[in-house]
Amino acid sequence: MERRAKAFDIAGGMLSIFPWIRHFAPKTSGYELLVTLNNELKIFLMDTIEEHKKAYVKGSENDLIDMFLTEMYQENGPEEGFTEDQLLMILIDIFIAGVQTTTVTLDFLFLYMTVNQDVQSKLHNELDSAIGTNNLPQLSDRPILPFTEAVITESQRLRLVTPIIGPRRALNETYLNGYKIPKNACILMNVYSIHTDSTLFENPHLFNPERFIQDNVYTPSKKLILFGGGHRRCPGETVARSAIFLLFAGIMKNYKLLPVSSNDLPETDPQSGLTISPKPYEVLLVER
């Protein structure tokens, strides 16, 4: 997934704009790499699907694959769309949308904790006082960890893994701030420009979780667009938020992140790709 993300830019790269170029320059355009990565992912997921087929028992479905197989195995035949190829594509979509984004979001969080030791200290104090010494954070603890929530939100504001949301298609010709948008135009939305707009956020390039704390309560801005919006809002938002909170808070509860050298802090500028990600950095992990 990491190789895939770095092989293309946010708009999909040359191959997305000129798909026919794959016939003339399969390697340069990234087509050859895409086919290789897709085949690797297909083999991995097909092994999982075959394992589910062997263990499948109707009425004892445990997950999405089992439930999909139930539809495939209907006595009167499956409804249209319930095929093995479609199951494979659904699983690939889940991997592309969920695995890389959550991983890199955590990567940026650990980077910001390494660079901002004062913020990390305040985070540790909150976790210790609210959770206790020997306990791990639970989802039910989120209301009593407002600063932890604010740190996660601030990191996503500055380094949202998908800073440009898209593509969308204009169903009708319309105008926006005097600009004409033709019908069927492909639209990419620059969320980063919103999240770093000085009219919306004071000192927008400063890492400051306190901007989301009011009277000791976590209060995110309505101007934030972390998971999209409307009918096409990210369907995995609840799972993603829960996973990021549990993994981040759990690790920070037990460890302190230090720069390898106080005179040489890691860079926070991202490297581009299909999604952005931190540049490689080293961190000293100390058990608390």
mmCIF file of C-alpha atoms in Angstrom:
data_model
loop_
_atom_site.group_PDB
_atom_site.id
_atom_site.type_symbol
_atom_site.label_atom_id
_atom_site.label_comp_id
_atom_site.label_asym_id
_atom_site.label_seq_id
_atom_site.Cartn_x
_atom_site.Cartn_y
_atom_site.Cartn_z
ATOM 1 C CA MET A 1 0.000 0.000 0.000
ATOM 2 C CA GLU A 2 2.899 2.353 0.738
ATOM 3 C CA ARG A 3 4.492 1.662 -2.658
ATOM 4 C CA ARG A 4 1.158 2.280 -4.353
ATOM 5 C CA ALA A 5 0.636 5.603 -2.554
ATOM 6 C CA LYS A 6 4.056 6.925 -3.531
ATOM 7 C CA ALA A 7 3.783 5.837 -7.171
ATOM 8 C CA PHE A 8 1.116 8.392 -8.122
ATOM 9 C CA ASP A 9 0.170 11.949 -7.262
ATOM 10 C CA ILE A 10 -3.106 13.039 -5.665
ATOM 11 C CA ALA A 11 -4.824 13.463 -9.047
ATOM 12 C CA GLY A 12 -3.840 9.938 -10.107
ATOM 13 C CA GLY A 13 -0.768 10.876 -12.090
ATOM 14 C CA MET A 14 -0.120 10.763 -15.810
ATOM 15 C CA LEU A 15 -1.962 7.460 -16.166
ATOM 16 C CA SER A 16 -5.203 8.926 -14.809
ATOM 17 C CA ILE A 17 -5.126 11.868 -17.223
ATOM 18 C CA PHE A 18 -3.927 9.958 -20.298
ATOM 19 C CA PRO A 19 -4.910 6.293 -19.768
ATOM 20 C CA TRP A 20 -3.906 5.388 -23.338
ATOM 21 C CA ILE A 21 -0.267 6.121 -22.528
ATOM 22 C CA ARG A 22 -0.004 2.712 -20.863
ATOM 23 C CA HIS A 23 0.262 1.151 -24.331
ATOM 24 C CA PHE A 24 3.354 3.194 -25.216
ATOM 25 C CA ALA A 25 5.060 3.705 -21.845
ATOM 26 C CA PRO A 26 3.810 1.052 -19.408
ATOM 27 C CA LYS A 27 6.747 1.490 -17.035
ATOM 28 C CA THR A 28 7.149 5.275 -17.102
ATOM 29 C CA SER A 29 3.407 5.888 -16.713
ATOM 30 C CA GLY A 30 3.206 3.639 -13.667
ATOM 31 C CA TYR A 31 0.897 1.121 -15.350
ATOM 32 C CA GLU A 32 3.353 -1.747 -14.965
ATOM 33 C CA LEU A 33 3.765 -1.021 -11.255
ATOM 34 C CA LEU A 34 -0.005 -0.693 -10.783
ATOM 35 C CA VAL A 35 -0.617 -4.104 -12.379
ATOM 36 C CA THR A 36 2.086 -5.663 -10.194
ATOM 37 C CA LEU A 37 0.694 -4.155 -6.984
ATOM 38 C CA ASN A 38 -2.887 -5.080 -7.878
ATOM 39 C CA ASN A 39 -1.856 -8.684 -8.536
ATOM 40 C CA GLU A 40 -0.044 -8.854 -5.186
ATOM 41 C CA LEU A 41 -3.115 -7.514 -3.410
ATOM 42 C CA LYS A 42 -5.403 -9.872 -5.340
ATOM 43 C CA ILE A 43 -3.363 -12.928 -4.339
ATOM 44 C CA PHE A 44 -3.376 -11.847 -0.693
ATOM 45 C CA LEU A 45 -7.143 -11.253 -0.632
ATOM 46 C CA MET A 46 -8.040 -14.360 -2.653
ATOM 47 C CA ASP A 47 -6.230 -16.485 -0.056
ATOM 48 C CA THR A 48 -8.464 -14.913 2.589
ATOM 49 C CA ILE A 49 -11.610 -15.466 0.503
ATOM 50 C CA GLU A 50 -10.713 -19.143 -0.065
ATOM 51 C CA GLU A 51 -10.174 -19.638 3.679
ATOM 52 C CA HIS A 52 -13.645 -18.209 4.321
ATOM 53 C CA LYS A 53 -15.173 -20.532 1.717
ATOM 54 C CA LYS A 54 -13.697 -23.592 3.439
ATOM 55 C CA ALA A 55 -14.924 -22.522 6.891
ATOM 56 C CA TYR A 56 -18.282 -21.077 5.750
ATOM 57 C CA VAL A 57 -21.375 -22.176 7.662
ATOM 58 C CA LYS A 58 -24.702 -20.619 6.729
ATOM 59 C CA GLY A 59 -26.246 -18.846 9.699
ATOM 60 C CA SER A 60 -22.879 -18.399 11.432
ATOM 61 C CA GLU A 61 -21.518 -15.466 9.452
ATOM 62 C CA ASN A 62 -18.712 -13.668 11.268
ATOM 63 C CA ASP A 63 -17.745 -10.830 8.927
ATOM 64 C CA LEU A 64 -18.305 -9.068 5.620
ATOM 65 C CA ILE A 65 -16.873 -11.916 3.515
ATOM 66 C CA ASP A 66 -19.155 -14.478 5.174
ATOM 67 C CA MET A 67 -22.222 -12.290 4.609
ATOM 68 C CA PHE A 68 -21.269 -11.735 0.978
ATOM 69 C CA LEU A 69 -20.855 -15.510 0.498
ATOM 70 C CA THR A 70 -24.357 -16.013 1.904
ATOM 71 C CA GLU A 71 -25.708 -13.819 -0.876
ATOM 72 C CA MET A 72 -23.593 -15.660 -3.452
ATOM 73 C CA TYR A 73 -24.845 -19.065 -2.271
ATOM 74 C CA GLN A 74 -28.584 -18.315 -2.390
ATOM 75 C CA GLU A 75 -30.635 -21.286 -3.655
ATOM 76 C CA ASN A 76 -32.250 -19.250 -6.421
ATOM 77 C CA GLY A 77 -28.915 -17.798 -7.454
ATOM 78 C CA PRO A 78 -27.281 -14.572 -6.300
ATOM 79 C CA GLU A 79 -28.687 -11.155 -7.061
ATOM 80 C CA GLU A 80 -26.862 -9.133 -9.677
ATOM 81 C CA GLY A 81 -23.522 -7.900 -8.409
ATOM 82 C CA PHE A 82 -22.874 -10.677 -5.886
ATOM 83 C CA THR A 83 -19.935 -12.295 -7.645
ATOM 84 C CA GLU A 84 -16.468 -13.291 -6.511
ATOM 85 C CA ASP A 85 -14.944 -10.515 -8.643
ATOM 86 C CA GLN A 86 -17.200 -7.953 -6.976
ATOM 87 C CA LEU A 87 -16.276 -9.266 -3.515
ATOM 88 C CA LEU A 88 -12.617 -8.923 -4.422
ATOM 89 C CA MET A 89 -13.106 -5.331 -5.600
ATOM 90 C CA ILE A 90 -14.969 -4.407 -2.400
ATOM 91 C CA LEU A 91 -12.087 -5.742 -0.291
ATOM 92 C CA ILE A 92 -9.543 -3.864 -2.417
ATOM 93 C CA ASP A 93 -11.570 -0.661 -1.947
ATOM 94 C CA ILE A 94 -11.550 -1.175 1.822
ATOM 95 C CA PHE A 95 -7.783 -1.686 1.843
ATOM 96 C CA ILE A 96 -7.065 1.330 -0.350
ATOM 97 C CA ALA A 97 -9.407 3.609 1.617
ATOM 98 C CA GLY A 98 -8.695 2.392 5.141
ATOM 99 C CA VAL A 99 -5.279 0.880 5.685
ATOM 100 C CA GLN A 100 -2.939 3.532 4.302
ATOM 101 C CA THR A 101 -4.916 6.530 5.554
ATOM 102 C CA THR A 102 -5.087 5.349 9.167
ATOM 103 C CA THR A 103 -1.433 4.284 9.219
ATOM 104 C CA VAL A 104 -0.129 7.578 7.844
ATOM 105 C CA THR A 105 -2.404 9.622 10.135
ATOM 106 C CA LEU A 106 -0.747 7.889 13.090
ATOM 107 C CA ASP A 107 2.669 8.424 11.510
ATOM 108 C CA PHE A 108 2.076 12.189 11.386
ATOM 109 C CA LEU A 109 0.795 12.173 14.980
ATOM 110 C CA PHE A 110 3.965 10.509 16.262
ATOM 111 C CA LEU A 111 6.054 12.937 14.206
ATOM 112 C CA TYR A 112 4.327 15.967 15.750
ATOM 113 C CA MET A 113 4.725 14.510 19.260
ATOM 114 C CA THR A 114 8.449 14.065 18.623
ATOM 115 C CA VAL A 115 8.848 17.635 17.425
ATOM 116 C CA ASN A 116 6.524 19.258 20.003
ATOM 117 C CA GLN A 117 7.747 17.991 23.383
ATOM 118 C CA ASP A 118 5.659 20.526 25.325
ATOM 119 C CA VAL A 119 2.467 19.228 23.713
ATOM 120 C CA GLN A 120 3.530 15.647 24.410
ATOM 121 C CA SER A 121 4.102 16.426 28.097
ATOM 122 C CA LYS A 122 0.628 17.933 28.423
ATOM 123 C CA LEU A 123 -0.824 14.897 26.656
ATOM 124 C CA HIS A 124 0.943 12.534 29.055
ATOM 125 C CA ASN A 125 -0.347 14.494 32.059
ATOM 126 C CA GLU A 126 -3.930 14.230 30.807
ATOM 127 C CA LEU A 127 -3.655 10.502 30.091
ATOM 128 C CA ASP A 128 -2.124 9.790 33.502
ATOM 129 C CA SER A 129 -4.628 11.816 35.494
ATOM 130 C CA ALA A 130 -7.707 10.612 33.601
ATOM 131 C CA ILE A 131 -6.833 6.957 32.961
ATOM 132 C CA GLY A 132 -4.560 6.029 35.847
ATOM 133 C CA THR A 133 -1.186 4.348 35.863
ATOM 134 C CA ASN A 134 -1.922 0.763 34.839
ATOM 135 C CA ASN A 135 -4.891 1.166 32.506
ATOM 136 C CA LEU A 136 -5.143 1.556 28.748
ATOM 137 C CA PRO A 137 -7.525 4.130 27.210
ATOM 138 C CA GLN A 138 -10.920 2.855 26.080
ATOM 139 C CA LEU A 139 -13.346 4.423 23.609
ATOM 140 C CA SER A 140 -15.562 5.340 26.560
ATOM 141 C CA ASP A 141 -12.720 7.543 27.857
ATOM 142 C CA ARG A 142 -12.868 9.981 24.933
ATOM 143 C CA PRO A 143 -15.060 12.562 26.753
ATOM 144 C CA ILE A 144 -12.523 12.784 29.598
ATOM 145 C CA LEU A 145 -9.556 13.163 27.216
ATOM 146 C CA PRO A 146 -10.312 16.467 25.444
ATOM 147 C CA PHE A 147 -6.663 17.402 24.891
ATOM 148 C CA THR A 148 -5.913 13.998 23.349
ATOM 149 C CA GLU A 149 -8.805 14.514 20.921
ATOM 150 C CA ALA A 150 -7.566 18.031 20.175
ATOM 151 C CA VAL A 151 -4.048 16.766 19.383
ATOM 152 C CA ILE A 152 -5.444 14.227 16.918
ATOM 153 C CA THR A 153 -7.616 16.862 15.258
ATOM 154 C CA GLU A 154 -4.806 19.422 15.018
ATOM 155 C CA SER A 155 -2.503 16.892 13.373
ATOM 156 C CA GLN A 156 -5.180 16.048 10.817
ATOM 157 C CA ARG A 157 -5.894 19.731 10.201
ATOM 158 C CA LEU A 158 -2.290 20.378 9.237
ATOM 159 C CA ARG A 159 -1.469 17.045 7.620
ATOM 160 C CA LEU A 160 -4.666 15.456 6.364
ATOM 161 C CA VAL A 161 -3.558 12.357 4.460
ATOM 162 C CA THR A 162 -5.851 13.324 1.572
ATOM 163 C CA PRO A 163 -5.393 17.131 1.403
ATOM 164 C CA ILE A 164 -7.195 17.224 -1.941
ATOM 165 C CA ILE A 165 -10.554 15.466 -2.011
ATOM 166 C CA GLY A 166 -11.763 14.194 -5.324
ATOM 167 C CA PRO A 167 -12.659 13.608 -7.919
ATOM 168 C CA ARG A 168 -16.277 14.753 -8.123
ATOM 169 C CA ARG A 169 -18.374 15.419 -11.230
ATOM 170 C CA ALA A 170 -20.495 18.520 -11.729
ATOM 171 C CA LEU A 171 -23.976 17.268 -12.613
ATOM 172 C CA ASN A 172 -24.991 20.664 -13.954
ATOM 173 C CA GLU A 173 -23.322 23.863 -15.103
ATOM 174 C CA THR A 174 -22.914 26.172 -12.144
ATOM 175 C CA TYR A 175 -20.977 29.186 -10.876
ATOM 176 C CA LEU A 176 -18.830 29.503 -7.767
ATOM 177 C CA ASN A 177 -17.488 32.920 -6.719
ATOM 178 C CA GLY A 178 -17.784 34.110 -10.292
ATOM 179 C CA TYR A 179 -16.091 31.058 -11.821
ATOM 180 C CA LYS A 180 -17.995 28.953 -14.324
ATOM 181 C CA ILE A 181 -17.953 25.208 -13.682
ATOM 182 C CA PRO A 182 -19.131 23.336 -16.817
ATOM 183 C CA LYS A 183 -21.453 20.369 -16.645
ATOM 184 C CA ASN A 184 -19.533 17.065 -16.246
ATOM 185 C CA ALA A 185 -16.373 18.916 -15.139
ATOM 186 C CA CYS A 186 -14.048 16.894 -12.904
ATOM 187 C CA ILE A 187 -13.589 18.717 -9.602
ATOM 188 C CA LEU A 188 -10.809 18.334 -7.030
ATOM 189 C CA MET A 189 -11.328 20.136 -3.707
ATOM 190 C CA ASN A 190 -8.312 21.598 -1.899
ATOM 191 C CA VAL A 191 -9.066 20.974 1.780
ATOM 192 C CA TYR A 192 -5.564 22.019 2.842
ATOM 193 C CA SER A 193 -6.269 25.589 1.692
ATOM 194 C CA ILE A 194 -9.293 25.682 4.007
ATOM 195 C CA HIS A 195 -7.475 24.181 6.983
ATOM 196 C CA THR A 196 -4.634 26.715 6.685
ATOM 197 C CA ASP A 197 -6.793 29.769 5.950
ATOM 198 C CA SER A 198 -5.761 32.533 8.365
ATOM 199 C CA THR A 199 -9.315 33.934 8.340
ATOM 200 C CA LEU A 200 -10.549 30.643 9.808
ATOM 201 C CA PHE A 201 -7.645 29.577 12.017
ATOM 202 C CA GLU A 202 -5.294 31.901 13.874
ATOM 203 C CA ASN A 203 -1.628 31.190 13.078
ATOM 204 C CA PRO A 204 -2.772 28.335 10.824
ATOM 205 C CA HIS A 205 0.685 26.790 10.303
ATOM 206 C CA LEU A 206 1.359 26.550 14.045
ATOM 207 C CA PHE A 207 0.701 23.187 15.740
ATOM 208 C CA ASN A 208 -1.676 24.291 18.482
ATOM 209 C CA PRO A 209 -4.197 21.736 19.814
ATOM 210 C CA GLU A 210 -5.579 24.308 22.272
ATOM 211 C CA ARG A 211 -7.446 25.946 19.396
ATOM 212 C CA PHE A 212 -9.969 23.087 19.752
ATOM 213 C CA ILE A 213 -10.398 23.395 23.536
ATOM 214 C CA GLN A 214 -13.075 25.642 25.036
ATOM 215 C CA ASP A 215 -13.695 25.591 28.791
ATOM 216 C CA ASN A 216 -11.776 22.283 29.023
ATOM 217 C CA VAL A 217 -14.107 20.716 26.458
ATOM 218 C CA TYR A 218 -13.027 19.414 23.056
ATOM 219 C CA THR A 219 -14.782 21.594 20.471
ATOM 220 C CA PRO A 220 -13.751 20.985 16.836
ATOM 221 C CA SER A 221 -14.306 23.730 14.282
ATOM 222 C CA LYS A 222 -17.202 23.340 11.865
ATOM 223 C CA LYS A 223 -14.811 24.506 9.133
ATOM 224 C CA LEU A 224 -12.821 21.274 9.352
ATOM 225 C CA ILE A 225 -13.304 18.769 6.526
ATOM 226 C CA LEU A 226 -11.505 15.651 7.750
ATOM 227 C CA PHE A 227 -13.765 12.972 6.268
ATOM 228 C CA GLY A 228 -15.517 14.816 3.462
ATOM 229 C CA GLY A 229 -19.181 15.736 3.648
ATOM 230 C CA GLY A 230 -22.607 15.173 2.209
ATOM 231 C CA HIS A 231 -23.707 11.931 0.551
ATOM 232 C CA ARG A 232 -20.092 11.019 -0.288
ATOM 233 C CA ARG A 233 -18.781 11.454 3.256
ATOM 234 C CA CYS A 234 -16.291 8.726 4.190
ATOM 235 C CA PRO A 235 -18.339 5.649 5.262
ATOM 236 C CA GLY A 236 -15.457 4.450 7.432
ATOM 237 C CA GLU A 237 -15.270 7.607 9.554
ATOM 238 C CA THR A 238 -16.486 6.010 12.793
ATOM 239 C CA VAL A 239 -14.094 3.066 12.507
ATOM 240 C CA ALA A 240 -11.181 5.315 11.505
ATOM 241 C CA ARG A 241 -11.717 7.769 14.378
ATOM 242 C CA SER A 242 -11.973 4.917 16.872
ATOM 243 C CA ALA A 243 -8.873 3.122 15.593
ATOM 244 C CA ILE A 244 -6.759 6.292 15.513
ATOM 245 C CA PHE A 245 -7.828 7.279 19.036
ATOM 246 C CA LEU A 246 -7.204 3.851 20.592
ATOM 247 C CA LEU A 247 -3.844 3.272 18.901
ATOM 248 C CA PHE A 248 -2.510 6.777 19.455
ATOM 249 C CA ALA A 249 -3.699 7.162 23.057
ATOM 250 C CA GLY A 250 -2.627 3.617 23.941
ATOM 251 C CA ILE A 251 0.916 4.069 22.619
ATOM 252 C CA MET A 252 1.333 7.543 24.135
ATOM 253 C CA LYS A 253 0.091 6.224 27.491
ATOM 254 C CA ASN A 254 3.003 3.787 27.627
ATOM 255 C CA TYR A 255 5.777 5.521 25.704
ATOM 256 C CA LYS A 256 7.599 8.808 25.346
ATOM 257 C CA LEU A 257 8.784 9.851 21.881
ATOM 258 C CA LEU A 258 12.063 11.755 21.742
ATOM 259 C CA PRO A 259 14.089 13.136 18.836
ATOM 260 C CA VAL A 260 17.350 11.290 18.256
ATOM 261 C CA SER A 261 19.090 14.687 18.379
ATOM 262 C CA SER A 262 17.649 17.822 19.980
ATOM 263 C CA ASN A 263 19.621 19.867 17.463
ATOM 264 C CA ASP A 264 18.247 18.012 14.463
ATOM 265 C CA LEU A 265 14.468 17.664 14.688
ATOM 266 C CA PRO A 266 12.620 15.680 12.004
ATOM 267 C CA GLU A 267 11.000 17.629 9.173
ATOM 268 C CA THR A 268 7.231 18.042 9.280
ATOM 269 C CA ASP A 269 6.935 18.883 5.582
ATOM 270 C CA PRO A 270 5.241 15.940 3.846
ATOM 271 C CA GLN A 271 6.264 13.984 0.800
ATOM 272 C CA SER A 272 3.671 13.811 -1.965
ATOM 273 C CA GLY A 273 1.994 10.838 -3.589
ATOM 274 C CA LEU A 274 -1.493 9.433 -4.035
ATOM 275 C CA THR A 275 -1.712 10.419 -0.364
ATOM 276 C CA ILE A 276 0.811 12.546 1.523
ATOM 277 C CA SER A 277 3.092 10.974 4.127
ATOM 278 C CA PRO A 278 5.927 12.085 6.427
ATOM 279 C CA LYS A 279 9.454 12.030 5.152
ATOM 280 C CA PRO A 280 11.392 9.160 6.776
ATOM 281 C CA TYR A 281 12.339 10.082 10.331
ATOM 282 C CA GLU A 282 13.903 8.455 13.377
ATOM 283 C CA VAL A 283 12.525 8.598 16.887
ATOM 284 C CA LEU A 284 13.771 7.423 20.244
ATOM 285 C CA LEU A 285 11.031 5.357 21.900
ATOM 286 C CA VAL A 286 11.282 5.358 25.693
ATOM 287 C CA GLU A 287 9.054 3.260 27.933
ATOM 288 C CA ARG A 288 7.314 5.388 30.541
#
